[in-house]
PDB file of C-alpha atoms in Angstrom:
ATOM      1  CA  ILE Z 234      17.746  -2.377 -23.464  1.00  0.00           C
ATOM      2  CA  ARG Z 235      17.502  -1.821 -27.177  1.00  0.00           C
ATOM      3  CA  ASP Z 236      14.085  -0.936 -28.706  1.00  0.00           C
ATOM      4  CA  GLU Z 237      14.023  -4.106 -30.753  1.00  0.00           C
ATOM      5  CA  GLU Z 238      14.649  -6.350 -27.598  1.00  0.00           C
ATOM      6  CA  SER Z 239      11.869  -8.915 -27.303  1.00  0.00           C
ATOM      7  CA  GLY Z 240      12.502  -9.845 -23.718  1.00  0.00           C
ATOM      8  CA  TYR Z 241      12.307 -13.288 -22.145  1.00  0.00           C
ATOM      9  CA  ASN Z 242       9.548 -15.841 -22.227  1.00  0.00           C
ATOM     10  CA  LYS Z 243       7.535 -15.545 -19.006  1.00  0.00           C
ATOM     11  CA  ASN Z 244       7.599 -19.373 -18.653  1.00  0.00           C
ATOM     12  CA  LEU Z 245      11.346 -19.047 -17.753  1.00  0.00           C
ATOM     13  CA  PHE Z 246      10.305 -17.262 -14.506  1.00  0.00           C
ATOM     14  CA  CYS Z 247       8.224 -17.954 -11.392  1.00  0.00           C
ATOM     15  CA  ILE Z 248       5.355 -15.548 -11.953  1.00  0.00           C
ATOM     16  CA  PRO Z 249       2.707 -15.160  -9.213  1.00  0.00           C
ATOM     17  CA  LYS Z 250      -0.602 -16.600 -10.353  1.00  0.00           C
ATOM     18  CA  HIS Z 251      -2.407 -13.201 -10.065  1.00  0.00           C
ATOM     19  CA  TYR Z 252       0.020 -11.703 -12.639  1.00  0.00           C
ATOM     20  CA  GLU Z 253       0.094 -14.619 -15.157  1.00  0.00           C
ATOM     21  CA  GLU Z 254      -2.619 -13.254 -17.368  1.00  0.00           C
ATOM     22  CA  ASP Z 255      -1.371  -9.687 -17.274  1.00  0.00           C
ATOM     23  CA  LEU Z 256       2.221 -10.460 -18.430  1.00  0.00           C
ATOM     24  CA  GLU Z 257       3.407 -11.384 -21.916  1.00  0.00           C
ATOM     25  CA  ARG Z 258       7.149 -11.241 -21.490  1.00  0.00           C
ATOM     26  CA  VAL Z 259       9.899 -10.265 -18.946  1.00  0.00           C
ATOM     27  CA  PHE Z 260      12.198  -7.553 -20.113  1.00  0.00           C
ATOM     28  CA  ILE Z 261      14.491  -7.148 -17.156  1.00  0.00           C
ATOM     29  CA  PRO Z 262      15.080 -10.193 -14.892  1.00  0.00           C
ATOM     30  CA  HIS Z 263      15.315  -9.535 -11.134  1.00  0.00           C
ATOM     31  CA  GLY Z 264      18.951 -10.774 -11.022  1.00  0.00           C
ATOM     32  CA  LEU Z 265      19.948  -8.217 -13.652  1.00  0.00           C
ATOM     33  CA  ILE Z 266      18.298  -5.467 -11.580  1.00  0.00           C
ATOM     34  CA  LEU Z 267      20.108  -6.656  -8.454  1.00  0.00           C
ATOM     35  CA  ASP Z 268      23.418  -6.739 -10.277  1.00  0.00           C
ATOM     36  CA  ARG Z 269      22.931  -3.215 -11.643  1.00  0.00           C
ATOM     37  CA  THR Z 270      21.914  -1.996  -8.151  1.00  0.00           C
ATOM     38  CA  GLU Z 271      25.146  -3.406  -6.731  1.00  0.00           C
ATOM     39  CA  ARG Z 272      27.087  -1.638  -9.439  1.00  0.00           C
ATOM     40  CA  LEU Z 273      25.332   1.628  -8.716  1.00  0.00           C
ATOM     41  CA  ALA Z 274      26.293   1.219  -5.005  1.00  0.00           C
ATOM     42  CA  ARG Z 275      29.935   0.691  -6.006  1.00  0.00           C
ATOM     43  CA  ASP Z 276      29.792   3.824  -8.254  1.00  0.00           C
ATOM     44  CA  ILE Z 277      28.264   5.919  -5.403  1.00  0.00           C
ATOM     45  CA  MET Z 278      30.954   4.781  -2.963  1.00  0.00           C
ATOM     46  CA  GLN Z 279      33.712   5.510  -5.489  1.00  0.00           C
ATOM     47  CA  ASP Z 280      32.252   8.951  -6.506  1.00  0.00           C
ATOM     48  CA  MET Z 281      31.546  10.077  -2.910  1.00  0.00           C
ATOM     49  CA  GLY Z 282      35.076   9.280  -1.683  1.00  0.00           C
ATOM     50  CA  SER Z 283      35.112   9.922   2.094  1.00  0.00           C
ATOM     51  CA  HIS Z 284      32.199  12.360   1.961  1.00  0.00           C
ATOM     52  CA  HIS Z 285      29.058  11.800   4.027  1.00  0.00           C
ATOM     53  CA  ILE Z 286      26.226  10.101   2.068  1.00  0.00           C
ATOM     54  CA  VAL Z 287      22.767  11.392   2.550  1.00  0.00           C
ATOM     55  CA  ALA Z 288      20.229   8.877   1.145  1.00  0.00           C
ATOM     56  CA  LEU Z 289      16.689  10.118   0.524  1.00  0.00           C
ATOM     57  CA  CYS Z 290      13.907   7.682  -0.380  1.00  0.00           C
ATOM     58  CA  VAL Z 291      10.695   8.725  -2.030  1.00  0.00           C
ATOM     59  CA  LEU Z 292       8.185   6.570  -0.265  1.00  0.00           C
ATOM     60  CA  LYS Z 293       5.603   4.260  -1.857  1.00  0.00           C
ATOM     61  CA  GLY Z 294       7.307   3.581  -5.133  1.00  0.00           C
ATOM     62  CA  GLY Z 295      11.004   3.454  -4.335  1.00  0.00           C
ATOM     63  CA  TYR Z 296      11.386   1.734  -1.049  1.00  0.00           C
ATOM     64  CA  LYS Z 297      12.390  -1.679  -2.354  1.00  0.00           C
ATOM     65  CA  PHE Z 298      15.072  -0.358  -4.676  1.00  0.00           C
ATOM     66  CA  PHE Z 299      16.201   1.983  -1.890  1.00  0.00           C
ATOM     67  CA  ALA Z 300      16.519  -0.834   0.591  1.00  0.00           C
ATOM     68  CA  ASP Z 301      18.469  -2.981  -1.858  1.00  0.00           C
ATOM     69  CA  LEU Z 302      20.803  -0.102  -2.765  1.00  0.00           C
ATOM     70  CA  LEU Z 303      21.458   0.677   0.911  1.00  0.00           C
ATOM     71  CA  ASP Z 304      22.135  -2.953   1.656  1.00  0.00           C
ATOM     72  CA  HIS Z 305      24.895  -2.948  -1.059  1.00  0.00           C
ATOM     73  CA  ILE Z 306      26.329   0.378   0.282  1.00  0.00           C
ATOM     74  CA  LYS Z 307      26.260  -1.082   3.803  1.00  0.00           C
ATOM     75  CA  THR Z 308      28.170  -4.205   2.631  1.00  0.00           C
ATOM     76  CA  LEU Z 309      30.698  -2.116   0.822  1.00  0.00           C
ATOM     77  CA  ASN Z 310      31.078   0.094   3.893  1.00  0.00           C
ATOM     78  CA  GLN Z 311      31.736  -2.864   6.107  1.00  0.00           C
ATOM     79  CA  ASN Z 312      34.014  -4.793   3.815  1.00  0.00           C
ATOM     80  CA  GLY Z 313      35.808  -1.989   2.009  1.00  0.00           C
ATOM     81  CA  ASP Z 314      39.008  -0.113   2.685  1.00  0.00           C
ATOM     82  CA  LYS Z 315      37.067   2.955   3.806  1.00  0.00           C
ATOM     83  CA  SER Z 316      33.823   3.549   5.772  1.00  0.00           C
ATOM     84  CA  VAL Z 317      31.747   6.634   5.237  1.00  0.00           C
ATOM     85  CA  PRO Z 318      28.815   7.795   7.279  1.00  0.00           C
ATOM     86  CA  VAL Z 319      25.434   7.255   5.739  1.00  0.00           C
ATOM     87  CA  THR Z 320      22.248   9.196   6.820  1.00  0.00           C
ATOM     88  CA  VAL Z 321      18.887   7.861   5.698  1.00  0.00           C
ATOM     89  CA  ASP Z 322      15.695   9.843   5.395  1.00  0.00           C
ATOM     90  CA  PHE Z 323      12.287   9.424   3.739  1.00  0.00           C
ATOM     91  CA  VAL Z 324       9.857  11.781   2.037  1.00  0.00           C
ATOM     92  CA  ARG Z 325       6.322  11.307   0.888  1.00  0.00           C
ATOM     93  CA  ILE Z 326       5.226  13.112  -2.213  1.00  0.00           C
ATOM     94  CA  LYS Z 327       1.579  13.721  -3.038  1.00  0.00           C
ATOM     95  CA  SER Z 328       2.004  14.406  -6.709  1.00  0.00           C
ATOM     96  CA  TYR Z 329       4.864  14.145  -9.144  1.00  0.00           C
ATOM     97  CA  CYS Z 330       3.567  16.984 -11.271  1.00  0.00           C
TER      98      CYS Z 330
END
């Protein structure tokens, strides 16, 4: 996203009522995030080759993205030419500093 990008009018999206007053615009639509997440899963599968994938999720903030990414990896694993083992683990961090 370029710095001069103005985003999308929030009226183009279904915004929950409790967020309506807090938002001015939408910069990255959910569909674009999902598309980029799928592309990231494809890149991971290509880069890892036939190596075992160890997926580590930092809890609280990253679980939704992590789940979406793993869903795409799982789909590629099931429908692709090759299947690689995937291990999933979770960590909880008290402070990012």
